[in-house]
Amino acid sequence: GFYHEAEMLRGVSHPNLIELLRHEKQGDREWFWFERYDFDISQMFRQPRVFPKDEVMFFVRQLLAGLAAIHNAGMMHRDIKPHNVFVKLDSGHLVIGDFGWARLKNETREYTRSICSTGYKPPEVLLNNQGYTEKLDCFGAGCVIHFMFTRKVLFPLTTVDEMNNYYRYPLQSTEDWPGETYEGF
């Protein structure tokens, strides 16, 4: 929940990551105050407004800078999607938020596969590989970037069966992909 998110945010600070402004606990209740942003990327890019390529690239650079800060701090976000990327309209300032699924990269336990959101799950998570790395965040970022340029979800898939139908041949593992695999990123 929010307590975990606050703990993860205490471990990293960067202009392109949401800032926890205040945290209070009174008995069994807790309050968290975060910076306020006008839109998430999903809301912003669903507007009829045309976004020039330079403006989208400005958002892309900020998204990747925030993601690099997360990874350099030894963490994985594990839920990079348009709903978790926020923008201030007046400045175009972008931050990554919602660290509720974030984990440290060096945790020795296996990770859950019930992470990431529909359309942003990388193949190894869909194939039930619980030993994934921060590369899953890169996959999510690529999907967000695609969304910003096209306003469409790149992979509207949630199960291995849907992946098999989408690619029109059965996948047993990421090694079955033709050409360069996801691990080649």
Short mmCIF file of C-alpha atoms in Angstrom, two decimals:
data_model
loop_
_atom_site.label_atom_id
_atom_site.label_comp_id
_atom_site.label_asym_id
_atom_site.label_seq_id
_atom_site.Cartn_x
_atom_site.Cartn_y
_atom_site.Cartn_z
CA GLY A 1 0.00 0.00 0.00
CA PHE A 2 0.95 3.60 0.57
CA TYR A 3 3.42 2.77 3.34
CA HIS A 4 5.42 0.58 0.96
CA GLU A 5 5.26 3.31 -1.68
CA ALA A 6 6.57 5.88 0.82
CA GLU A 7 9.42 3.56 1.82
CA MET A 8 10.45 3.03 -1.80
CA LEU A 9 10.31 6.77 -2.53
CA ARG A 10 12.57 7.49 0.45
CA GLY A 11 15.21 5.42 -1.31
CA VAL A 12 15.39 7.62 -4.41
CA SER A 13 15.10 11.28 -5.32
CA HIS A 14 15.02 12.69 -8.84
CA PRO A 15 13.21 15.55 -10.62
CA ASN A 16 11.33 13.01 -12.76
CA LEU A 17 10.00 10.95 -9.85
CA ILE A 18 6.98 11.99 -7.82
CA GLU A 19 7.87 13.57 -4.51
CA LEU A 20 6.33 12.52 -1.23
CA LEU A 21 5.74 15.86 0.48
CA ARG A 22 4.43 14.64 3.81
CA HIS A 23 3.51 11.48 5.68
CA GLU A 24 1.55 11.39 8.93
CA LYS A 25 0.36 8.53 11.08
CA GLN A 26 -2.31 8.82 13.76
CA GLY A 27 -3.21 5.53 15.39
CA ASP A 28 -4.11 3.05 12.67
CA ARG A 29 -4.64 5.75 10.00
CA GLU A 30 -2.01 7.20 7.67
CA TRP A 31 -1.98 10.17 5.33
CA PHE A 32 0.35 10.77 2.40
CA TRP A 33 0.73 14.02 0.47
CA PHE A 34 2.27 13.94 -3.00
CA GLU A 35 2.94 16.66 -5.54
CA ARG A 36 -0.11 17.55 -7.62
CA TYR A 37 -0.01 17.06 -11.38
CA ASP A 38 -2.64 18.05 -13.93
CA PHE A 39 -2.88 14.84 -15.95
CA ASP A 40 -1.54 11.37 -16.27
CA ILE A 41 -0.24 10.49 -19.74
CA SER A 42 -3.37 8.46 -20.50
CA GLN A 43 -5.61 11.47 -19.84
CA MET A 44 -3.32 13.92 -21.56
CA PHE A 45 -2.98 11.98 -24.82
CA ARG A 46 -6.70 11.24 -25.03
CA GLN A 47 -7.35 14.95 -25.62
CA PRO A 48 -8.02 16.03 -29.21
CA ARG A 49 -4.95 18.29 -29.10
CA VAL A 50 -2.06 17.50 -31.46
CA PHE A 51 1.28 17.04 -29.71
CA PRO A 52 4.27 18.04 -31.83
CA LYS A 53 7.07 15.46 -32.06
CA ASP A 54 9.46 17.74 -30.13
CA GLU A 55 7.02 17.95 -27.23
CA VAL A 56 6.54 14.18 -27.15
CA MET A 57 10.32 13.71 -27.23
CA PHE A 58 10.60 16.09 -24.26
CA PHE A 59 8.25 13.75 -22.36
CA VAL A 60 10.21 10.68 -23.54
CA ARG A 61 13.51 12.09 -22.25
CA GLN A 62 11.97 12.83 -18.86
CA LEU A 63 10.38 9.38 -18.65
CA LEU A 64 13.70 7.67 -19.41
CA ALA A 65 15.62 9.92 -16.98
CA GLY A 66 13.18 9.00 -14.20
CA LEU A 67 13.42 5.31 -15.07
CA ALA A 68 17.23 5.48 -15.02
CA ALA A 69 17.07 7.04 -11.55
CA ILE A 70 14.86 4.19 -10.32
CA HIS A 71 17.20 1.55 -11.70
CA ASN A 72 20.35 3.36 -10.48
CA ALA A 73 18.82 3.32 -6.99
CA GLY A 74 18.62 -0.49 -7.22
CA MET A 75 14.85 -0.66 -7.71
CA MET A 76 12.30 -1.90 -10.21
CA HIS A 77 9.05 0.07 -10.59
CA ARG A 78 7.12 -2.92 -12.01
CA ASP A 79 4.09 -0.94 -13.24
CA ILE A 80 5.22 1.58 -15.85
CA LYS A 81 2.10 2.60 -17.76
CA PRO A 82 0.45 5.86 -18.91
CA HIS A 83 -1.71 6.03 -15.74
CA ASN A 84 1.45 6.15 -13.58
CA VAL A 85 3.23 8.93 -15.49
CA PHE A 86 2.09 12.45 -14.60
CA VAL A 87 2.53 15.84 -16.29
CA LYS A 88 2.14 19.50 -15.27
CA LEU A 89 0.54 21.43 -18.12
CA ASP A 90 2.23 24.78 -17.54
CA SER A 91 5.79 23.43 -17.62
CA GLY A 92 5.53 20.04 -19.31
CA HIS A 93 7.28 18.58 -16.27
CA LEU A 94 6.84 14.80 -16.17
CA VAL A 95 7.22 12.42 -13.23
CA ILE A 96 6.82 8.71 -12.65
CA GLY A 97 4.49 7.92 -9.75
CA ASP A 98 2.72 5.03 -8.04
CA PHE A 99 5.53 3.04 -6.46
CA GLY A 100 3.11 0.56 -4.88
CA TRP A 101 4.53 -2.39 -6.89
CA ALA A 102 8.18 -1.24 -6.70
CA ARG A 103 10.78 -3.65 -5.34
CA LEU A 104 14.50 -3.67 -4.72
CA LYS A 105 16.42 -5.48 -7.47
CA ASN A 106 18.55 -7.45 -5.01
CA GLU A 107 15.69 -9.11 -3.14
CA THR A 108 16.39 -12.83 -3.07
CA ARG A 109 12.79 -14.04 -3.11
CA GLU A 110 10.98 -14.78 -6.34
CA TYR A 111 8.80 -11.96 -7.57
CA THR A 112 5.09 -12.27 -8.22
CA ARG A 113 3.83 -12.45 -11.78
CA SER A 114 0.71 -10.44 -10.89
CA ILE A 115 2.45 -7.15 -11.65
CA CYS A 116 2.21 -4.70 -14.52
CA SER A 117 -1.07 -3.73 -16.07
CA THR A 118 -2.93 -4.95 -19.12
CA GLY A 119 -1.02 -4.06 -22.26
CA TYR A 120 2.25 -3.39 -20.41
CA LYS A 121 3.27 -6.91 -19.31
CA PRO A 122 6.46 -8.12 -20.95
CA PRO A 123 6.61 -11.65 -22.41
CA GLU A 124 8.57 -13.11 -19.49
CA VAL A 125 5.84 -12.07 -17.04
CA LEU A 126 3.08 -13.44 -19.28
CA LEU A 127 5.08 -16.68 -19.51
CA ASN A 128 5.17 -16.88 -15.70
CA ASN A 129 8.89 -16.21 -15.32
CA GLN A 130 9.27 -14.93 -11.77
CA GLY A 131 12.98 -14.16 -12.14
CA TYR A 132 12.49 -11.02 -14.20
CA THR A 133 14.72 -7.95 -13.99
CA GLU A 134 14.38 -4.20 -14.39
CA LYS A 135 14.07 -4.85 -18.13
CA LEU A 136 10.34 -5.20 -17.52
CA ASP A 137 10.30 -1.46 -16.75
CA CYS A 138 12.03 -0.80 -20.08
CA PHE A 139 9.34 -2.81 -21.83
CA GLY A 140 6.66 -0.75 -20.06
CA ALA A 141 8.43 2.49 -20.98
CA GLY A 142 8.56 1.41 -24.62
CA CYS A 143 4.81 0.76 -24.52
CA VAL A 144 4.21 4.20 -22.94
CA ILE A 145 6.35 5.86 -25.61
CA HIS A 146 4.36 4.05 -28.31
CA PHE A 147 1.14 5.25 -26.66
CA MET A 148 2.39 8.86 -26.64
CA PHE A 149 3.13 8.75 -30.36
CA THR A 150 0.09 6.73 -31.51
CA ARG A 151 -2.48 7.07 -28.67
CA LYS A 152 -2.94 3.28 -28.86
CA VAL A 153 -1.96 0.46 -26.51
CA LEU A 154 0.82 -1.49 -28.22
CA PHE A 155 0.01 -4.94 -26.78
CA PRO A 156 -3.59 -5.29 -25.54
CA LEU A 157 -2.71 -8.76 -24.19
CA THR A 158 -3.07 -10.27 -20.73
CA THR A 159 -2.53 -14.04 -21.15
CA VAL A 160 -0.19 -16.43 -22.94
CA ASP A 161 -3.18 -17.64 -25.01
CA GLU A 162 -3.81 -14.09 -26.22
CA MET A 163 -0.10 -13.74 -27.01
CA ASN A 164 -0.16 -17.02 -28.98
CA ASN A 165 -3.16 -15.82 -30.98
CA TYR A 166 -1.60 -12.41 -31.52
CA TYR A 167 1.64 -13.84 -32.87
CA ARG A 168 -0.13 -16.76 -34.60
CA TYR A 169 2.24 -19.44 -33.36
CA PRO A 170 2.70 -21.00 -29.93
CA LEU A 171 5.23 -19.43 -27.59
CA GLN A 172 6.80 -21.64 -24.96
CA SER A 173 9.35 -19.11 -23.73
CA THR A 174 10.98 -15.84 -24.75
CA GLU A 175 13.68 -17.96 -26.44
CA ASP A 176 11.09 -19.02 -29.03
CA TRP A 177 10.85 -15.48 -30.42
CA PRO A 178 12.35 -15.06 -33.88
CA GLY A 179 15.42 -12.87 -34.15
CA GLU A 180 16.54 -10.86 -31.17
CA THR A 181 14.79 -11.70 -27.90
CA TYR A 182 13.53 -9.33 -25.25
CA GLU A 183 16.78 -9.91 -23.37
CA GLY A 184 18.59 -8.30 -26.30
CA PHE A 185 17.31 -4.82 -25.44
#
